[in-house]
Amino acid sequence: MAGTIAIKNGYVYDPLNEVNGEKMDIFIRNGKVVTELTASELKDAKEIDASGKTVMPGGVDSHSHVAGAKVNGGRMMRPEDHYKFYQKKTPIAHSGCGYSVPSVYLGGYEYSKMGYTTVFEAAVPPMEARHTHEEMRSTPMLDMGGYLVLGNNWFLMRYLKEGDIEKAAAYIAWMMKTHKTYGIKCVNPAGVENWGWGENVGALDQANIHFEVTPEEIIKGLTELNEMLGFPMPVHLHANNLGHPGCWEITRDSLKIPKPVKARPNTNVEWAETKMKPQRHESVYLTHCQFNAFGGTSWRDFESGVKGITDYVNSHDHVVMDSGCVPFGDATVMTGDGPAIHDLYVLTGHKWSNTDVECECGSGVLPFTYLKSNPVHSVQWAMGLETLLYVKDAWKSIMTTDSPNGGPFIKYPQVIAWLMSNKARQDTFAECHKWAQDRSGLAAETREMDLNEIAIVTRANAARTIGLAHSKGTLAVGADGDVAIYDLDPKALEVSDYESIIRAFENAAYTVKGGEVVSQKGEIVAIPEKKTYYSDIAISAEDEKNMLNDVKDWFKYYTIGFNNYPTPDKYLANPTPIKIDAEV
Amino acid sequence: MAEVTLKPTGNFDLTVEAETITPDNFAGKTAEEIGKILVWQGPEEYPLANYFDVKGDGGSSAEDTTIVVDGDVPRIKRIGEGMTAGKILIKGSTGMHVGAEMAGGEIVVEGDAGSWAGMEMKGGLLHIKGNTHDHLGSAYRGSWNGMTGGRIVVGGDAINQVGGGMSGGEIIIEGNVKHFCGIRINGGLIVVKGNAHRTVGAEMTGGTIVIGGNIERFTPGFELEDVEADIKFEDIACTGEYKKFTGDYAIPQKGKGTLYVSCANNECL
């Protein structure tokens, strides 16, 4: 029977189901987790002996840059990233190359080897949605979806300025369906628009040019609209002033704005039977906290400002965030934040590229190398780990490297080792610039995450936060049969031997997707079917018509025709709409 | 010192990728074993013996091994790539990428060399007695750092992009260069005894360039600091008077590079 498997005697970590390292069996029938298999089903099923191994739900990355125009831009401007990191084809797998910006095939394989089964593209510019979907369709092994960049969209800024909430809601709902995207991404609100005139915004109450809306109005408006429409995930916020010393304050103040907004996810899906409440209660999801948490006033007195943010997160329940860790080495910085990339170019003199996505957003790409010897980079490394270790409740944080901004996702095992082992951190301190110790609090932090917490920050919370816990991030009955089995015996684990942690998480003993073994000890053994999620919101026909009149009228300023704007279904692998019952 | 002689015999109508010709790889092998080493020609791999008469065995270590390529091999690429020790003598001209990424040892080319000679070189000595083409000692496509150490000496001319992205080591050219000599250099030394055409030191953020001849079109973005006579960089002496410029001020990392230009040959500067 396809997609039927029995995983026996593993130590299971399923935080959404409050299973913490218990020895148990996992059964999957036809791609879904079930309580048991009948004797005859067992006879036909594949059986895996997971004794002495760690069993977790398949990994979920809720923020990664893996498909679309800026990723492709990174590939084009970085031949050097490709000829030194490549993989030959096998009878079932494509060849591929690229270290920090791998080709689509290699990206899928590398994620799968680490036990990941679900990855969300963190920024889809509306006009590039087709391209993004084409690349996601060609990325094997992974269920995917993308967040639509709306923070500097001309229509939204105009509707928010005019206070026309009906049209704004209609516009967002129509855009999600049109571009087959999943949630709202907001990058440097009001600032990216100003970048069209070589400017940025420096404060939350600073109105931008022409539209005269402030970052505060955009964050408030988008978070309210997000809950009004009932999106599965909170607004995904990349705060203002990112990458500048002292930016932690504006980040904390940005997080205060959606405090009064009550989370009302309203997805019409079948939920797996988890013990914990699988719906989110946050109204804002701060992304790559580390880049938003710079302290000091200049590069001379630069220091970690993480504590200012994590203190706020620890004392408020409407915020969840991902870390944006810096594991050192080669990276490619790519973001919708055009002005931030320009500042990095001025700082480094490295090759860079910027794009203005017409009336919608912008972006920039720049190759970067994080060095242990560099004072600022070494503090950034410490800050990335602080963002996870200072947050007391692991259900408020998610582990990412903002791949490939802080470092490529293939470094996740290294980050996990630092989180689990104080010795790993101390050993790195000894190798890197002393600023890391002097200007962050990490050296004094002795917390060591256990495997349960690792399962929360790498899968359970990522899935719950983006509203996918109905099928991902858990091994509850009814969930997708996505399982990662790691060669790590929790009973014999010595965290001081962190190399063994890195080895285990680099190549999962088995990655199971939909009840089928797809990769085994670093080797791709099957190419599974994949899904593309998007949000499908029904809104009143009247509102949609009024809004579309505006959109069609303005389309004369676009360089593409209105009929070429939407992404047709055929661009998606297995389009999977998440039905949302909007309240408008 | 063991000597391996490679006498070219074979058909070279498609270029041969011979990164396997290094003392590191030949050490400890007999002539017969060396003949069996595979090289790519187009889409196929063939043994070295298809292209060369191999005489002599490799030494016990790379330091102990000398390779003599006894003839012209302009259709062979990547000789000595990544070598760490020992010596290669090419009694003729060779193709592209000779001594690319070499970390130690010595390569002498008696004739000319193709483009990318000494690309991203880390150490050792590459001596080309004839001319060479573009990208001498520079970074490879897309890469940001060129040569980081070692020395390249060219008896004749080099063409474009000498030392592109260079961050260490020395390049000494007896003849002339064309465009973009020392583009994006951030360390190390380039000495050109002859003329340069234009864009010398464009986007340089460090390092030193000396042009002994005439620069036909001087790069904007440089500022005159001083005039110095008979400058010397350890064993490399440049006689005569030189105008000392700093630059490139056209980019954000302003003016940390040094460009010396011969006074006698550049009166209008």
mmCIF file with all atom_site columns, N, CA and C in Angstrom, chain A residues 62-90:
data_model
loop_
_atom_site.group_PDB
_atom_site.id
_atom_site.type_symbol
_atom_site.label_atom_id
_atom_site.label_alt_id
_atom_site.label_comp_id
_atom_site.label_asym_id
_atom_site.label_entity_id
_atom_site.label_seq_id
_atom_site.pdbx_PDB_ins_code
_atom_site.Cartn_x
_atom_site.Cartn_y
_atom_site.Cartn_z
_atom_site.occupancy
_atom_site.B_iso_or_equiv
_atom_site.pdbx_formal_charge
_atom_site.auth_seq_id
_atom_site.auth_comp_id
_atom_site.auth_asym_id
_atom_site.auth_atom_id
_atom_site.pdbx_PDB_model_num
ATOM 1  N N  . SER A 1 62 ? 9.399  27.990 8.182   1.00 0.00 ? 62 SER A N  1
ATOM 2  C CA . SER A 1 62 ? 8.371  28.992 7.915   1.00 0.00 ? 62 SER A CA 1
ATOM 3  C C  . SER A 1 62 ? 8.954  30.268 7.322   1.00 0.00 ? 62 SER A C  1
ATOM 4  N N  . HIS A 1 63 ? 10.261 30.315 7.147   1.00 0.00 ? 63 HIS A N  1
ATOM 5  C CA . HIS A 1 63 ? 10.840 31.515 6.528   1.00 0.00 ? 63 HIS A CA 1
ATOM 6  C C  . HIS A 1 63 ? 12.151 31.165 5.829   1.00 0.00 ? 63 HIS A C  1
ATOM 7  N N  . SER A 1 64 ? 12.103 31.051 4.519   1.00 0.00 ? 64 SER A N  1
ATOM 8  C CA . SER A 1 64 ? 13.305 30.744 3.760   1.00 0.00 ? 64 SER A CA 1
ATOM 9  C C  . SER A 1 64 ? 13.137 31.334 2.369   1.00 0.00 ? 64 SER A C  1
ATOM 10 N N  . HIS A 1 65 ? 14.245 31.782 1.789   1.00 0.00 ? 65 HIS A N  1
ATOM 11 C CA . HIS A 1 65 ? 14.170 32.330 0.434   1.00 0.00 ? 65 HIS A CA 1
ATOM 12 C C  . HIS A 1 65 ? 14.673 31.268 -0.531  1.00 0.00 ? 65 HIS A C  1
ATOM 13 N N  . VAL A 1 66 ? 13.766 30.576 -1.179  1.00 0.00 ? 66 VAL A N  1
ATOM 14 C CA . VAL A 1 66 ? 14.158 29.433 -2.008  1.00 0.00 ? 66 VAL A CA 1
ATOM 15 C C  . VAL A 1 66 ? 13.643 29.508 -3.437  1.00 0.00 ? 66 VAL A C  1
ATOM 16 N N  . ALA A 1 67 ? 12.738 30.431 -3.737  1.00 0.00 ? 67 ALA A N  1
ATOM 17 C CA . ALA A 1 67 ? 12.178 30.472 -5.084  1.00 0.00 ? 67 ALA A CA 1
ATOM 18 C C  . ALA A 1 67 ? 11.788 31.893 -5.442  1.00 0.00 ? 67 ALA A C  1
ATOM 19 N N  . GLY A 1 68 ? 11.915 32.199 -6.714  1.00 0.00 ? 68 GLY A N  1
ATOM 20 C CA . GLY A 1 68 ? 11.436 33.491 -7.192  1.00 0.00 ? 68 GLY A CA 1
ATOM 21 C C  . GLY A 1 68 ? 12.531 34.394 -7.710  1.00 0.00 ? 68 GLY A C  1
ATOM 22 N N  . ALA A 1 69 ? 12.134 35.616 -8.015  1.00 0.00 ? 69 ALA A N  1
ATOM 23 C CA . ALA A 1 69 ? 13.005 36.516 -8.765  1.00 0.00 ? 69 ALA A CA 1
ATOM 24 C C  . ALA A 1 69 ? 14.290 36.859 -8.034  1.00 0.00 ? 69 ALA A C  1
ATOM 25 N N  . LYS A 1 70 ? 14.219 37.137 -6.725  1.00 0.00 ? 70 LYS A N  1
ATOM 26 C CA . LYS A 1 70 ? 15.452 37.586 -6.066  1.00 0.00 ? 70 LYS A CA 1
ATOM 27 C C  . LYS A 1 70 ? 16.388 36.420 -5.835  1.00 0.00 ? 70 LYS A C  1
ATOM 28 N N  . VAL A 1 71 ? 15.831 35.229 -5.615  1.00 0.00 ? 71 VAL A N  1
ATOM 29 C CA . VAL A 1 71 ? 16.681 34.041 -5.475  1.00 0.00 ? 71 VAL A CA 1
ATOM 30 C C  . VAL A 1 71 ? 17.399 33.797 -6.798  1.00 0.00 ? 71 VAL A C  1
ATOM 31 N N  . ASN A 1 72 ? 16.640 33.925 -7.876  1.00 0.00 ? 72 ASN A N  1
ATOM 32 C CA . ASN A 1 72 ? 17.233 33.730 -9.192  1.00 0.00 ? 72 ASN A CA 1
ATOM 33 C C  . ASN A 1 72 ? 18.265 34.811 -9.484  1.00 0.00 ? 72 ASN A C  1
ATOM 34 N N  . GLY A 1 73 ? 17.970 36.031 -9.021  1.00 0.00 ? 73 GLY A N  1
ATOM 35 C CA . GLY A 1 73 ? 18.943 37.112 -9.150  1.00 0.00 ? 73 GLY A CA 1
ATOM 36 C C  . GLY A 1 73 ? 20.232 36.737 -8.448  1.00 0.00 ? 73 GLY A C  1
ATOM 37 N N  . GLY A 1 74 ? 20.094 36.158 -7.252  1.00 0.00 ? 74 GLY A N  1
ATOM 38 C CA . GLY A 1 74 ? 21.265 35.706 -6.499  1.00 0.00 ? 74 GLY A CA 1
ATOM 39 C C  . GLY A 1 74 ? 22.037 34.649 -7.264  1.00 0.00 ? 74 GLY A C  1
ATOM 40 N N  . ARG A 1 75 ? 21.310 33.743 -7.900  1.00 0.00 ? 75 ARG A N  1
ATOM 41 C CA . ARG A 1 75 ? 21.997 32.693 -8.678  1.00 0.00 ? 75 ARG A CA 1
ATOM 42 C C  . ARG A 1 75 ? 22.771 33.314 -9.823  1.00 0.00 ? 75 ARG A C  1
ATOM 43 N N  . MET A 1 76 ? 22.138 34.265 -10.497 1.00 0.00 ? 76 MET A N  1
ATOM 44 C CA . MET A 1 76 ? 22.783 34.841 -11.682 1.00 0.00 ? 76 MET A CA 1
ATOM 45 C C  . MET A 1 76 ? 24.029 35.637 -11.326 1.00 0.00 ? 76 MET A C  1
ATOM 46 N N  . MET A 1 77 ? 23.966 36.367 -10.207 1.00 0.00 ? 77 MET A N  1
ATOM 47 C CA . MET A 1 77 ? 25.121 37.203 -9.902  1.00 0.00 ? 77 MET A CA 1
ATOM 48 C C  . MET A 1 77 ? 26.196 36.456 -9.130  1.00 0.00 ? 77 MET A C  1
ATOM 49 N N  . ARG A 1 78 ? 25.983 35.162 -8.844  1.00 0.00 ? 78 ARG A N  1
ATOM 50 C CA . ARG A 1 78 ? 26.974 34.435 -8.057  1.00 0.00 ? 78 ARG A CA 1
ATOM 51 C C  . ARG A 1 78 ? 27.446 33.142 -8.712  1.00 0.00 ? 78 ARG A C  1
ATOM 52 N N  . PRO A 1 79 ? 28.088 33.186 -9.865  1.00 0.00 ? 79 PRO A N  1
ATOM 53 C CA . PRO A 1 79 ? 28.633 31.941 -10.413 1.00 0.00 ? 79 PRO A CA 1
ATOM 54 C C  . PRO A 1 79 ? 29.593 31.267 -9.440  1.00 0.00 ? 79 PRO A C  1
ATOM 55 N N  . GLU A 1 80 ? 30.289 32.087 -8.644  1.00 0.00 ? 80 GLU A N  1
ATOM 56 C CA . GLU A 1 80 ? 31.282 31.524 -7.714  1.00 0.00 ? 80 GLU A CA 1
ATOM 57 C C  . GLU A 1 80 ? 30.624 30.695 -6.627  1.00 0.00 ? 80 GLU A C  1
ATOM 58 N N  . ASP A 1 81 ? 29.329 30.914 -6.416  1.00 0.00 ? 81 ASP A N  1
ATOM 59 C CA . ASP A 1 81 ? 28.603 30.151 -5.413  1.00 0.00 ? 81 ASP A CA 1
ATOM 60 C C  . ASP A 1 81 ? 28.306 28.742 -5.947  1.00 0.00 ? 81 ASP A C  1
ATOM 61 N N  . HIS A 1 82 ? 28.458 28.581 -7.246  1.00 0.00 ? 82 HIS A N  1
ATOM 62 C CA . HIS A 1 82 ? 28.002 27.348 -7.883  1.00 0.00 ? 82 HIS A CA 1
ATOM 63 C C  . HIS A 1 82 ? 29.124 26.382 -8.237  1.00 0.00 ? 82 HIS A C  1
ATOM 64 N N  . TYR A 1 83 ? 30.263 26.894 -8.755  1.00 0.00 ? 83 TYR A N  1
ATOM 65 C CA . TYR A 1 83 ? 31.238 25.912 -9.244  1.00 0.00 ? 83 TYR A CA 1
ATOM 66 C C  . TYR A 1 83 ? 32.012 25.226 -8.134  1.00 0.00 ? 83 TYR A C  1
ATOM 67 N N  . LYS A 1 84 ? 31.842 25.710 -6.900  1.00 0.00 ? 84 LYS A N  1
ATOM 68 C CA . LYS A 1 84 ? 32.552 25.021 -5.826  1.00 0.00 ? 84 LYS A CA 1
ATOM 69 C C  . LYS A 1 84 ? 31.624 24.161 -4.969  1.00 0.00 ? 84 LYS A C  1
ATOM 70 N N  . PHE A 1 85 ? 30.350 24.151 -5.301  1.00 0.00 ? 85 PHE A N  1
ATOM 71 C CA . PHE A 1 85 ? 29.410 23.323 -4.523  1.00 0.00 ? 85 PHE A CA 1
ATOM 72 C C  . PHE A 1 85 ? 28.403 22.720 -5.494  1.00 0.00 ? 85 PHE A C  1
ATOM 73 N N  . TYR A 1 86 ? 28.542 21.450 -5.784  1.00 0.00 ? 86 TYR A N  1
ATOM 74 C CA . TYR A 1 86 ? 27.658 20.864 -6.783  1.00 0.00 ? 86 TYR A CA 1
ATOM 75 C C  . TYR A 1 86 ? 27.429 19.391 -6.472  1.00 0.00 ? 86 TYR A C  1
ATOM 76 N N  . GLN A 1 87 ? 26.471 18.832 -7.163  1.00 0.00 ? 87 GLN A N  1
ATOM 77 C CA . GLN A 1 87 ? 26.124 17.439 -6.932  1.00 0.00 ? 87 GLN A CA 1
ATOM 78 C C  . GLN A 1 87 ? 25.799 16.799 -8.273  1.00 0.00 ? 87 GLN A C  1
ATOM 79 N N  . LYS A 1 88 ? 26.292 15.586 -8.466  1.00 0.00 ? 88 LYS A N  1
ATOM 80 C CA . LYS A 1 88 ? 26.030 14.899 -9.726  1.00 0.00 ? 88 LYS A CA 1
ATOM 81 C C  . LYS A 1 88 ? 24.616 14.334 -9.736  1.00 0.00 ? 88 LYS A C  1
ATOM 82 N N  . LYS A 1 89 ? 24.130 14.040 -10.922 1.00 0.00 ? 89 LYS A N  1
ATOM 83 C CA . LYS A 1 89 ? 22.812 13.419 -11.003 1.00 0.00 ? 89 LYS A CA 1
ATOM 84 C C  . LYS A 1 89 ? 22.893 11.968 -10.541 1.00 0.00 ? 89 LYS A C  1
ATOM 85 N N  . THR A 1 90 ? 21.762 11.450 -10.121 1.00 0.00 ? 90 THR A N  1
ATOM 86 C CA . THR A 1 90 ? 21.678 10.030 -9.786  1.00 0.00 ? 90 THR A CA 1
ATOM 87 C C  . THR A 1 90 ? 20.552 9.472  -10.653 1.00 0.00 ? 90 THR A C  1
#
